Coordinates of C-alpha atoms in Angstrom, one line a residue:
M1 CA 39.9 69.1 1.6
A2 CA 41.0 66.2 -0.4
R3 CA 39.1 65.5 -3.6
P4 CA 37.1 62.4 -4.0
G5 CA 39.3 59.6 -5.2
E6 CA 42.4 61.1 -3.6
T7 CA 41.2 60.1 -0.2
C8 CA 40.2 56.8 -1.6
G9 CA 43.7 56.3 -3.2
L10 CA 45.4 57.2 0.1
S11 CA 43.3 54.8 2.0
V12 CA 44.2 52.0 -0.4
L13 CA 47.9 52.8 -0.1
Q14 CA 47.6 52.7 3.6
V15 CA 46.0 49.2 3.4
F16 CA 48.8 47.7 1.4
R17 CA 51.6 49.6 3.2
A18 CA 50.3 48.0 6.5
C19 CA 50.0 44.6 4.9
P20 CA 53.3 42.6 4.7
C21 CA 51.9 40.3 2.0
V22 CA 51.7 42.6 -1.0
G23 CA 53.3 40.1 -3.3
R24 CA 51.0 37.4 -2.2
V25 CA 47.7 39.2 -2.8
R26 CA 48.3 41.1 -6.0
K27 CA 45.7 39.2 -8.0
T28 CA 43.2 39.7 -5.2
C29 CA 44.0 43.4 -5.0
L30 CA 43.5 43.8 -8.7
R31 CA 40.1 42.2 -8.4
I32 CA 39.1 44.5 -5.5
A33 CA 40.5 47.5 -7.3
Q34 CA 37.9 47.2 -10.0
A35 CA 35.4 48.6 -7.6
F36 CA 37.5 51.7 -6.8
H37 CA 37.5 55.1 -8.2
P38 CA 39.6 55.4 -11.4
L39 CA 42.2 57.5 -9.6
A40 CA 42.4 54.8 -6.9
R41 CA 42.8 52.1 -9.5
T42 CA 45.7 54.0 -11.1
R43 CA 47.4 54.5 -7.8
L44 CA 46.8 50.8 -6.8
A45 CA 48.2 49.7 -10.2
V46 CA 51.4 51.7 -9.6
L47 CA 51.6 50.3 -6.0
I48 CA 51.3 46.7 -7.2
A49 CA 53.8 47.2 -10.0
S50 CA 56.3 48.7 -7.6
P51 CA 55.5 47.7 -4.1
P52 CA 56.8 50.1 -1.4
S53 CA 59.5 49.3 1.0
L54 CA 58.2 47.8 4.2
H55 CA 61.0 48.9 6.6
N56 CA 60.1 50.3 10.0
N57 CA 60.1 54.0 8.9
D58 CA 57.5 53.3 6.2
R59 CA 55.3 51.5 8.7
T60 CA 55.5 54.4 11.1
Q61 CA 54.5 56.8 8.3
T62 CA 51.7 54.5 7.2
A63 CA 50.3 54.4 10.7
S64 CA 50.5 58.1 11.0
G65 CA 48.9 58.7 7.6
H66 CA 46.2 56.2 8.4
S67 CA 45.4 57.8 11.7
T68 CA 45.1 61.2 9.9
A69 CA 42.7 59.6 7.3
M70 CA 40.6 58.0 10.0
N71 CA 40.1 61.3 11.8
A72 CA 39.6 63.4 8.7
P73 CA 36.1 64.2 7.4
D74 CA 34.9 61.3 5.2
H75 CA 34.2 62.6 1.7
S76 CA 34.7 59.2 0.0
G77 CA 32.0 57.8 -2.1
E78 CA 30.4 61.3 -2.7
H79 CA 30.4 60.5 -6.4
L80 CA 28.1 57.6 -5.6
L81 CA 25.6 59.7 -3.7
D82 CA 25.1 62.3 -6.4
G83 CA 21.6 62.3 -8.0
T84 CA 18.7 60.1 -7.2
I85 CA 17.7 56.6 -8.1
D86 CA 14.4 54.9 -8.6
P87 CA 13.5 51.8 -6.5
P88 CA 14.2 48.5 -8.4
V89 CA 11.3 46.7 -9.9
T90 CA 13.1 43.6 -11.1
V91 CA 15.6 41.1 -9.6
E92 CA 18.3 42.5 -11.9
G93 CA 17.6 46.0 -10.6
T94 CA 18.1 44.8 -7.0
L95 CA 21.4 43.2 -7.9
D96 CA 22.5 46.5 -9.5
S97 CA 21.5 48.2 -6.2
A98 CA 23.6 45.7 -4.3
R99 CA 26.6 46.4 -6.6
L100 CA 26.1 50.1 -6.1
Y101 CA 26.3 49.6 -2.3
R102 CA 29.4 47.5 -2.7
D103 CA 31.1 50.3 -4.7
Q104 CA 30.0 52.6 -1.9
V105 CA 31.6 50.4 0.8
M106 CA 34.8 49.8 -1.2
S107 CA 35.3 53.5 -1.8
I108 CA 36.4 53.9 1.9
M109 CA 39.4 52.3 3.5
P110 CA 38.3 49.1 5.1
G111 CA 39.7 47.4 8.2
L112 CA 41.8 44.4 7.2
L113 CA 42.2 41.1 8.9
V114 CA 43.9 37.9 7.6
H115 CA 43.2 34.6 9.3
R116 CA 43.3 30.8 8.8
G117 CA 41.2 28.5 10.9
E118 CA 41.2 29.9 14.4
D119 CA 44.6 31.8 14.0
I120 CA 44.8 35.5 13.3
L121 CA 47.7 36.1 10.9
H122 CA 47.5 39.9 10.3
C123 CA 45.5 42.9 11.4
N124 CA 45.8 46.5 10.4
E125 CA 45.2 49.6 12.5
G126 CA 42.0 50.4 10.7
L127 CA 40.4 47.2 11.9
A128 CA 41.8 47.6 15.4
H129 CA 40.2 51.1 15.6
L130 CA 36.9 49.9 14.2
L131 CA 36.7 47.3 16.9
G132 CA 37.8 49.6 19.7
Y133 CA 41.3 48.2 20.2
L134 CA 44.3 50.5 20.8
A135 CA 46.6 48.7 18.4
P136 CA 46.7 45.7 16.0
D137 CA 48.8 43.7 18.5
D138 CA 45.8 43.7 20.9
V139 CA 43.8 41.8 18.2
L140 CA 46.7 39.5 17.2
V141 CA 47.0 38.2 20.8
L142 CA 43.4 37.0 20.8
P143 CA 43.2 33.2 21.2
S144 CA 40.9 32.8 18.2
V145 CA 39.4 34.9 15.4
M146 CA 36.0 33.7 16.6
R147 CA 36.5 35.8 19.7
L148 CA 35.5 38.7 17.6
V149 CA 32.2 37.1 16.6
P150 CA 29.1 37.2 18.8
D151 CA 27.6 33.9 19.9
D152 CA 24.5 34.1 17.7
A153 CA 26.6 34.7 14.5
L154 CA 29.2 31.9 15.1
F155 CA 27.4 29.3 12.8
S156 CA 27.1 31.7 9.9
E157 CA 30.6 33.1 10.1
R158 CA 32.2 29.6 10.3
Q159 CA 30.2 28.7 7.2
A160 CA 31.3 31.9 5.4
Y161 CA 35.0 31.4 6.4
D162 CA 35.0 27.7 5.3
Q163 CA 33.5 28.6 1.9
C164 CA 36.1 31.4 1.4
L165 CA 38.9 29.0 2.3
S166 CA 37.6 26.5 -0.3
G167 CA 37.8 29.2 -3.0
L168 CA 34.1 30.1 -3.1
T169 CA 33.7 33.9 -3.2
R170 CA 30.7 36.2 -3.4
A171 CA 30.8 39.5 -5.3
D172 CA 28.4 41.3 -2.9
V173 CA 28.9 42.6 0.7
R174 CA 27.8 40.8 3.8
R175 CA 26.1 42.4 6.8
T176 CA 27.6 40.9 9.9
K177 CA 28.1 41.6 13.6
R178 CA 31.3 41.9 15.5
R179 CA 32.2 42.0 19.2
R180 CA 34.2 45.1 20.1
A181 CA 36.9 45.4 22.7
D182 CA 34.4 46.6 25.3
N183 CA 32.3 43.5 24.6
S184 CA 29.5 45.5 22.9
V185 CA 28.2 44.3 19.5
Q186 CA 28.2 46.4 16.4
W187 CA 27.1 46.0 12.8
F188 CA 29.7 46.1 10.0
D189 CA 29.8 45.5 6.2
Q190 CA 32.1 42.7 5.3
V191 CA 33.9 41.5 2.2
L192 CA 35.8 38.1 2.2
E193 CA 38.5 37.2 -0.3
P194 CA 40.6 34.0 -0.4
I195 CA 44.4 34.7 -0.6
D196 CA 47.7 32.8 -0.4
W197 CA 49.6 33.4 2.8
G198 CA 52.9 31.7 3.3
G199 CA 52.0 29.1 0.7
K200 CA 48.8 28.2 2.3
P201 CA 45.2 29.4 1.8
A202 CA 43.9 32.1 4.1
V203 CA 40.9 34.4 4.4
M204 CA 41.3 38.2 3.9
E205 CA 38.5 39.9 5.7
M206 CA 37.7 43.6 5.2
L207 CA 35.3 45.4 7.5
A208 CA 33.8 48.8 7.1
Q209 CA 31.3 50.8 9.1
V210 CA 27.7 50.5 7.9
R211 CA 26.8 53.3 5.5
P212 CA 23.3 54.4 4.6
H213 CA 22.2 53.3 1.1
I214 CA 21.4 56.2 -1.3
G215 CA 17.8 55.2 -1.1
F216 CA 17.7 55.7 2.7
T217 CA 19.5 59.1 2.5
E218 CA 16.7 60.4 0.4
L219 CA 14.1 59.5 3.1
P220 CA 12.7 62.2 5.4
H221 CA 14.6 62.7 8.6
Q222 CA 11.8 61.0 10.7
W223 CA 12.0 57.9 8.6
Q224 CA 15.8 57.9 8.9
R225 CA 15.4 58.0 12.7
L226 CA 12.9 55.1 12.4
Q227 CA 15.3 53.2 10.3
A228 CA 18.1 53.7 12.9
A229 CA 15.7 52.5 15.6
I230 CA 14.7 49.2 13.9
D231 CA 18.3 48.6 13.0
A232 CA 19.1 48.5 16.7
M233 CA 16.4 45.8 17.3
P234 CA 17.7 42.2 18.0
N235 CA 15.2 40.6 15.6
G236 CA 14.9 40.9 11.9
V237 CA 12.3 43.6 10.9
L238 CA 10.7 44.2 7.5
M239 CA 8.2 47.0 7.0
L240 CA 5.8 47.1 4.0
D241 CA 3.4 49.8 3.0
R242 CA -0.2 49.1 2.0
E243 CA 0.9 48.6 -1.6
G244 CA 3.4 45.9 -0.6
R245 CA 6.5 48.1 -1.1
M246 CA 9.4 48.1 1.3
E247 CA 9.6 50.9 3.7
G248 CA 12.5 49.7 5.7
L249 CA 14.5 46.6 6.9
N250 CA 17.2 46.2 9.5
S251 CA 20.6 44.6 9.5
E252 CA 19.5 41.5 11.4
L253 CA 17.1 40.7 8.6
L254 CA 19.9 40.9 6.1
R255 CA 22.0 38.6 8.3
L256 CA 19.3 36.1 8.9
W257 CA 18.4 35.8 5.2
D258 CA 22.0 36.3 4.0
Y259 CA 21.0 39.3 1.8
P260 CA 23.8 41.6 0.6
P261 CA 23.3 45.1 2.0
G262 CA 21.7 47.5 -0.5
L263 CA 19.8 44.8 -2.3
F264 CA 16.4 46.1 -1.4
P265 CA 16.3 49.9 -1.0
P266 CA 13.0 51.6 0.1
G267 CA 10.2 51.4 -2.4
T268 CA 11.2 47.9 -3.7
P269 CA 8.1 45.8 -4.3
M270 CA 7.7 42.8 -2.1
D271 CA 7.3 40.6 -5.2
V272 CA 10.9 41.5 -6.2
M273 CA 12.2 40.0 -3.0
L274 CA 10.1 36.9 -3.4
R275 CA 11.4 36.4 -7.0
Y276 CA 14.9 36.9 -5.8
N277 CA 14.4 34.2 -3.1
H278 CA 12.9 31.9 -5.7
Q279 CA 15.8 32.4 -8.2
R280 CA 18.4 31.5 -5.6
G281 CA 16.5 28.3 -4.7
D282 CA 14.8 29.2 -1.4
Y283 CA 11.4 27.7 -2.3
G284 CA 12.5 24.4 -3.9
D285 CA 10.8 23.2 -7.1
C286 CA 7.5 25.1 -6.9
T287 CA 6.8 27.6 -9.6
E288 CA 7.7 31.2 -9.0
D289 CA 4.2 32.7 -9.6
D290 CA 2.4 30.1 -7.4
K291 CA 4.8 30.7 -4.5
I292 CA 4.4 34.5 -4.7
S293 CA 0.6 34.2 -4.9
E294 CA 0.6 31.9 -1.9
I295 CA 2.7 34.3 0.2
R296 CA 0.7 37.3 -0.9
K297 CA -2.5 35.7 0.2
L298 CA -1.0 35.3 3.7
F299 CA -0.4 39.1 3.9
Q300 CA -4.1 39.7 3.0
V301 CA -5.2 37.8 6.2
K302 CA -6.1 40.2 9.0
G303 CA -4.5 39.6 12.3
V304 CA -1.1 38.2 13.4
I305 CA 0.2 35.2 11.5
N306 CA 2.9 33.0 12.8
S307 CA 5.0 30.5 10.8
E308 CA 8.3 28.8 11.0
R309 CA 10.8 28.5 8.1
R310 CA 14.2 27.0 7.6
V311 CA 16.3 29.3 5.4
P312 CA 19.1 28.2 3.1
S313 CA 21.8 29.0 5.6
G314 CA 20.3 26.4 7.9
R315 CA 18.7 28.8 10.4
V316 CA 15.2 28.3 11.6
L317 CA 13.1 31.5 11.8
D318 CA 9.9 32.3 13.6
I319 CA 8.2 34.7 11.2
R320 CA 5.3 36.9 12.5
T321 CA 3.3 39.1 10.3
A322 CA 1.2 41.9 11.9
P323 CA -0.9 44.6 10.2
R324 CA -0.5 48.3 11.0
A325 CA -3.2 50.8 11.4
D326 CA -2.3 52.6 8.1
G327 CA -2.7 49.4 6.1
G328 CA 1.0 48.5 6.1
I329 CA 2.5 45.4 7.5
V330 CA 5.4 44.7 9.9
V331 CA 7.1 41.3 9.5
T332 CA 9.4 40.2 12.3
H333 CA 11.9 37.4 12.0
V334 CA 13.2 35.7 15.2
D335 CA 16.1 33.3 15.0
I336 CA 15.0 30.2 16.9
T337 CA 17.7 27.9 15.6
E338 CA 19.2 27.4 19.1
R339 CA 15.8 26.8 20.6
K340 CA 15.0 24.2 18.0
R341 CA 18.3 22.6 18.6
I342 CA 17.5 22.4 22.3
E343 CA 14.0 21.1 21.6
D344 CA 15.5 18.4 19.3
E345 CA 18.0 17.4 22.0
L346 CA 15.3 17.2 24.6
R347 CA 13.1 15.1 22.2
E348 CA 16.0 12.8 21.5
A349 CA 16.8 12.5 25.2
K350 CA 13.1 11.7 25.9
E351 CA 13.1 9.1 23.2
R352 CA 16.3 7.6 24.6
A353 CA 14.8 7.6 28.1
E354 CA 11.6 6.0 26.8
S355 CA 13.6 3.4 24.9
I356 CA 15.7 2.6 28.0
L357 CA 12.5 2.3 30.1
E358 CA 11.0 0.0 27.4
E359 CA 14.1 -2.1 27.4
L360 CA 14.0 -2.3 31.2
R361 CA 10.4 -3.4 31.1
D362 CA 11.3 -6.0 28.5
T363 CA 14.1 -7.3 30.6
Q364 CA 11.9 -7.4 33.7
Q365 CA 9.3 -9.3 31.7
Q366 CA 11.9 -11.8 30.5
L367 CA 13.0 -12.4 34.0
I368 CA 9.4 -13.0 35.1
V369 CA 8.9 -15.4 32.2
Q370 CA 12.1 -17.2 32.9
E371 CA 11.1 -17.5 36.6
K372 CA 7.7 -18.8 35.5
M373 CA 9.3 -21.3 33.2
A374 CA 11.8 -22.4 35.8
S375 CA 9.0 -23.0 38.3
L376 CA 6.9 -24.8 35.8
G377 CA 9.8 -26.9 34.7
Q378 CA 10.6 -27.8 38.3
L379 CA 7.0 -28.8 38.9
T380 CA 6.8 -30.8 35.7
A381 CA 10.1 -32.5 36.4
G382 CA 8.9 -33.4 39.9
I383 CA 5.7 -34.9 38.6
A384 CA 7.5 -36.8 35.9
H385 CA 10.0 -38.2 38.3
E386 CA 7.2 -39.3 40.6
L387 CA 5.4 -41.0 37.7
K388 CA 8.6 -42.6 36.4
N389 CA 9.0 -44.9 39.4
P390 CA 5.6 -46.6 39.4
L391 CA 5.7 -46.8 35.6
N392 CA 9.0 -48.7 35.9
F393 CA 7.4 -51.1 38.3
V394 CA 4.4 -51.6 36.0
N395 CA 6.5 -52.2 32.9
N396 CA 9.0 -54.4 34.7
F397 CA 6.4 -56.5 36.6
A398 CA 4.3 -56.9 33.4
E399 CA 7.3 -58.3 31.6
L400 CA 8.2 -60.5 34.6
T401 CA 4.7 -61.8 35.0
S402 CA 4.6 -62.8 31.3
E403 CA 7.8 -64.8 31.8
L404 CA 6.4 -66.4 35.0
L405 CA 3.3 -67.3 33.2
D406 CA 5.3 -69.0 30.4
E407 CA 7.2 -71.0 33.1
L408 CA 4.0 -71.9 34.8
L409 CA 2.5 -73.3 31.6
S410 CA 5.6 -75.3 31.0
L411 CA 5.4 -76.8 34.4
L412 CA 1.6 -77.6 34.0
G413 CA 2.0 -79.0 30.5
P414 CA 2.2 -82.7 31.7
L415 CA -1.0 -82.3 33.6
D416 CA -3.0 -81.4 30.5
N417 CA -3.9 -85.1 29.8
R418 CA -5.7 -85.3 33.2
L419 CA -8.2 -82.6 32.2
D420 CA -11.1 -83.1 29.9
Q421 CA -11.3 -81.2 26.6
D422 CA -13.6 -78.5 27.9
A423 CA -11.3 -77.8 30.9
Q424 CA -8.3 -77.7 28.6
A425 CA -10.0 -75.3 26.2
E426 CA -11.0 -73.0 29.1
A427 CA -7.4 -73.1 30.5
K428 CA -6.0 -72.2 27.1
D429 CA -8.4 -69.4 26.8
L430 CA -7.5 -68.0 30.2
V431 CA -3.8 -68.2 29.4
S432 CA -4.4 -66.4 26.1
S433 CA -6.3 -63.7 27.9
L434 CA -3.5 -63.3 30.4
H435 CA -0.9 -63.0 27.7
S436 CA -3.0 -60.4 25.9
N437 CA -3.5 -58.4 29.0
L438 CA 0.1 -58.5 29.9
R439 CA 1.1 -57.3 26.3
K440 CA -1.4 -54.4 26.6
I441 CA 0.0 -53.5 30.0
A442 CA 3.5 -53.5 28.6
D443 CA 2.5 -51.5 25.5
H444 CA 0.6 -48.8 27.4
G445 CA 3.4 -48.8 30.0
R446 CA 5.9 -48.1 27.3
R447 CA 3.6 -45.3 25.9
A448 CA 3.3 -43.8 29.4
D449 CA 7.0 -44.1 29.8
N450 CA 7.6 -42.2 26.6
I451 CA 5.2 -39.5 27.7
V452 CA 7.0 -39.1 31.0
K453 CA 10.4 -39.0 29.2
S454 CA 9.0 -36.2 26.9
M455 CA 7.8 -34.4 30.0
L456 CA 11.2 -34.6 31.6
A457 CA 12.9 -33.4 28.4
H458 CA 10.3 -30.7 28.1
S459 CA 11.0 -29.5 31.7
R460 CA 14.8 -29.7 31.4
G461 CA 15.2 -28.2 28.0
G462 CA 19.0 -28.0 28.2
G463 CA 19.0 -25.4 30.9
G464 CA 16.9 -22.9 28.8
E465 CA 19.8 -22.3 26.4
W466 CA 19.4 -20.9 22.9
Q467 CA 20.0 -23.6 20.3
R468 CA 19.6 -23.9 16.6
T469 CA 16.7 -26.3 16.3
D470 CA 15.0 -27.9 13.4
V471 CA 11.4 -26.6 13.6
N472 CA 9.4 -29.2 11.7
P473 CA 10.5 -32.2 14.0
L474 CA 9.9 -30.0 17.0
V475 CA 6.4 -29.3 15.9
E476 CA 5.7 -33.0 15.2
E477 CA 7.1 -34.0 18.5
A478 CA 4.9 -31.5 20.4
L479 CA 1.8 -32.7 18.4
A480 CA 2.4 -36.3 19.3
L481 CA 3.0 -35.4 23.0
A482 CA -0.3 -33.4 23.2
Y483 CA -2.3 -36.0 21.3
H484 CA -1.1 -38.8 23.6
A485 CA -2.0 -36.8 26.6
V486 CA -5.6 -36.1 25.4
R487 CA -6.1 -39.7 24.3
A488 CA -5.0 -40.9 27.7
Q489 CA -7.9 -38.9 29.3
D490 CA -10.5 -39.6 26.6
R491 CA -10.1 -42.9 24.8
E492 CA -12.9 -42.1 22.4
F493 CA -11.3 -38.9 21.1
N494 CA -10.0 -39.0 17.5
T495 CA -9.1 -36.2 15.1
S496 CA -7.7 -35.9 11.6
F497 CA -4.4 -34.1 11.0
I498 CA -3.4 -32.1 7.9
R499 CA 0.3 -31.3 7.9
H500 CA 2.0 -28.7 5.6
Y501 CA 5.6 -28.6 6.7
D502 CA 7.8 -26.3 4.6
P503 CA 11.2 -28.0 4.2
N504 CA 12.8 -24.6 3.7
V505 CA 12.0 -23.7 7.3
G506 CA 15.1 -25.5 8.5
E507 CA 16.8 -24.5 11.7
V508 CA 15.9 -21.5 13.9
K509 CA 17.7 -20.2 16.9
I510 CA 15.2 -20.7 19.8
V511 CA 14.9 -22.1 23.3
P512 CA 13.5 -25.5 22.2
P513 CA 11.7 -26.6 25.5
D514 CA 10.0 -23.2 25.8
I515 CA 8.7 -23.3 22.2
S516 CA 7.7 -26.9 22.7
R517 CA 5.6 -25.8 25.7
V518 CA 3.8 -23.2 23.6
L519 CA 3.0 -25.7 20.8
V520 CA 1.8 -28.4 23.3
N521 CA -0.5 -25.8 24.9
L522 CA -1.9 -24.7 21.5
F523 CA -2.5 -28.3 20.4
T524 CA -4.2 -29.2 23.7
N525 CA -6.5 -26.2 23.3
S526 CA -7.4 -27.1 19.7
F527 CA -8.2 -30.7 20.8
Y528 CA -10.4 -29.3 23.5
A529 CA -12.2 -27.0 21.0
V530 CA -12.9 -29.7 18.4
R531 CA -14.0 -32.2 21.1
K532 CA -16.4 -29.6 22.6
R533 CA -18.0 -28.9 19.2
Q534 CA -18.3 -32.6 18.5
Q535 CA -20.1 -33.2 21.7
A536 CA -22.3 -30.1 21.3
E537 CA -23.5 -30.7 17.7
A538 CA -23.6 -34.5 17.6
D539 CA -23.4 -34.2 13.8
P540 CA -22.3 -37.4 12.1
N541 CA -20.9 -35.3 9.2
Y542 CA -18.7 -33.3 11.5
H543 CA -15.0 -34.4 11.4
P544 CA -12.6 -32.9 13.9
T545 CA -9.6 -31.6 11.9
L546 CA -6.4 -30.0 13.0
T547 CA -4.2 -28.3 10.3
I548 CA -0.6 -27.7 11.2
A549 CA 1.6 -25.7 8.8
T550 CA 5.1 -24.1 8.8
S551 CA 6.4 -21.6 6.3
D552 CA 9.6 -19.9 5.5
C553 CA 9.3 -16.1 5.4
G554 CA 12.9 -15.1 4.8
D555 CA 14.3 -13.7 8.0
K556 CA 11.5 -15.2 10.0
I557 CA 9.3 -18.3 10.1
E558 CA 5.6 -18.9 10.8
I559 CA 3.9 -21.8 12.6
R560 CA 0.1 -21.9 12.0
V561 CA -2.3 -24.1 14.0
R562 CA -5.9 -24.1 12.8
D563 CA -8.8 -26.2 14.1
N564 CA -12.5 -26.4 13.1
G565 CA -13.7 -26.3 16.7
V566 CA -16.1 -23.9 18.5
G567 CA -14.0 -20.8 17.7
M568 CA -14.0 -17.6 19.9
S569 CA -15.7 -14.3 19.9
Q570 CA -13.9 -11.0 19.6
A571 CA -14.5 -10.3 23.3
V572 CA -12.8 -13.6 24.2
I573 CA -9.9 -12.9 21.9
A574 CA -9.3 -9.5 23.5
K575 CA -8.8 -11.2 26.9
L576 CA -7.1 -14.4 25.6
F577 CA -3.6 -13.6 26.8
T578 CA -4.7 -12.2 30.1
P579 CA -3.3 -14.3 33.1
F580 CA -5.9 -16.5 34.7
F581 CA -8.5 -15.9 32.0
T582 CA -10.0 -19.2 30.8
T583 CA -13.2 -20.3 29.0
K584 CA -13.0 -23.8 30.4
P585 CA -15.2 -24.9 33.3
T586 CA -13.8 -24.6 36.8
G587 CA -11.2 -27.1 37.6
E588 CA -10.4 -27.8 33.9
G589 CA -8.1 -24.9 33.2
T590 CA -5.9 -22.5 35.1
G591 CA -5.8 -19.6 32.6
L592 CA -2.0 -19.5 32.5
G593 CA -1.3 -21.5 29.4
L594 CA -1.8 -18.9 26.7
S595 CA -0.4 -16.1 29.0
L596 CA 2.8 -18.0 29.4
S597 CA 2.9 -18.8 25.7
Y598 CA 2.5 -15.2 24.8
D599 CA 5.4 -14.3 27.1
I600 CA 7.6 -16.9 25.6
V601 CA 6.9 -16.0 22.0
V602 CA 6.7 -12.2 22.2
H603 CA 8.9 -11.2 25.1
Q604 CA 11.5 -14.0 25.2
H605 CA 11.8 -14.7 21.4
R606 CA 10.9 -11.2 20.1
G607 CA 8.2 -12.7 17.9
R608 CA 4.5 -12.3 17.2
F609 CA 1.5 -14.2 18.4
D610 CA -1.6 -13.6 16.3
V611 CA -5.1 -15.0 16.7
A612 CA -8.0 -15.1 14.2
S613 CA -11.3 -16.9 14.8
V614 CA -15.0 -17.2 13.8
E615 CA -17.4 -18.6 16.3
N616 CA -18.6 -22.2 15.5
D617 CA -16.3 -22.3 12.5
H618 CA -12.6 -22.2 13.2
A619 CA -9.7 -20.7 15.3
E620 CA -6.2 -20.1 13.9
F621 CA -3.1 -19.3 15.9
T622 CA -0.1 -17.9 14.1
I623 CA 3.4 -17.8 15.7
T624 CA 6.0 -15.7 14.0
L625 CA 9.6 -16.2 15.1
P626 CA 12.8 -14.4 13.9
R627 CA 15.5 -16.6 12.6
A628 CA 18.1 -14.9 14.8
I629 CA 17.4 -12.8 17.9
P630 CA 19.5 -9.6 17.6
A631 CA 21.3 -8.4 20.7
V632 CA 19.3 -5.5 22.2
S633 CA 21.2 -3.0 24.3
L634 CA 19.9 -0.4 26.7
G635 CA 18.5 2.6 24.8
E636 CA 17.6 0.6 21.7
R637 CA 13.9 0.3 21.2
R638 CA 12.6 -3.1 20.2
K639 CA 10.9 -3.2 16.9
P640 CA 7.6 -5.1 16.8

């Protein structure tokens, strides 16, 4: 039987005889050799100094020798299993335990694989046999190195390969899964090293069969069988005794938490694992003792405890802690990363669907508003046109009558001497009255004509096109139009105006006739409110007042209309924008004015329409409009 170290040395020779890149990986080999037995290091040093010939005969002998070594009894690493060790009680002790396991793994001949990206560049017979392939060529013809990786380990292996290619190495061993030739999955211990292959960086991956840590070999046979059972479980398993010491953990737990094998042998206190997690940054900025105390309290709660945690590798774990009858604890870790990804995709899809539905509703509402505005505009235009003709007759005949009266007076001038003085005075008085009446008819005819012209402009509105419009003149024009309309119905109505127009408001991109409709409606309602309070109180000290203000708010502007009328209750405000709701007597209001105004401001112009009021004191309407309406595409939710 070969002595310990000789087997190790032969295995190392076989690795490098089978690898055609001895010259490229000498530095890496020297670093790996530090973990080998002294005899192995000596033979490796000789090999590196004088690399063997790589002709076909050498390769045949290497394959034969390797085959013999693979089938021979494995006595490597026996020097590492001599004696006993105590469970580590510090983080430094766990790191020493992990290094001991690495030495144990490196004392055997590993399977060797070299790859870059998806391409497999080299494979030795040891790795082919480990994975159940007949020859290395069967591995080399695989379309991708990821074909050897199970689906649930793809993310972590890509991460490890990328880090290795970038030059980041780790001194410890990784526990990983590989898909064998028969499509079964098996656990292996893995060491990754960056190398230079053909002038470009590549990954040298060494795989070895999982070996029991020295701590596990000292356990009773029943516990070893239990350890083998939990190692076959698909979820991560951690078993603690009643004192909080580790009794066992499986390979899936090592993979999920990215622990190096051998880090936590049986008997390791749970606090040591928590301190190790804290030192590598798993718990963020919290203090070490506080976090350990918090987790220890969870273990003291009776019953099953469920929690979710995102580990540094990016996985999301469902951690369940369950008590045992003997006072110990079993902690299971289920990788729910894929489930969380699907849940996130479903949530995003739901949000997109809701956003699209909201946008469709907004579009539908805009179409309804535009149809309402078109109908109202047609009605207003029809009425204005019908009024325009008689007003033209009134204005024209008033002017013509005044001219005819002047001609009549010039013809009757010579007859004045035939009338006595009283008759002459009476005739002059009648003529003066006729002139005054004709002037009044002409003046009010022109005012009515201006109102009709405003109504026509109000109804046409440039075809409902968006235009950059100076807001302050638009507000003043709407105020004058509304006031003339109210005064035409009630000649005794008067009110004071307080104007605060901010010159910085400037131009805003709006649909001018639609915003003008809104303002006319607000002013008309305010006039109605102050007139109603004036009639109800009959207080000589009450003065109807309307305050109109505009203000620049950066990317938006505000228009405020405040009156000191009868105000509104909260119940009325809640229904204010409901179609056909009105507080006016039957026949005086349709209940559509504020509803249409709300549609124009909120749905069409993407603005806000706010109301504040105190009964018998005041009412204030605030319109907020963005300076520019952003294009809203399907799927984009409109911000309020």
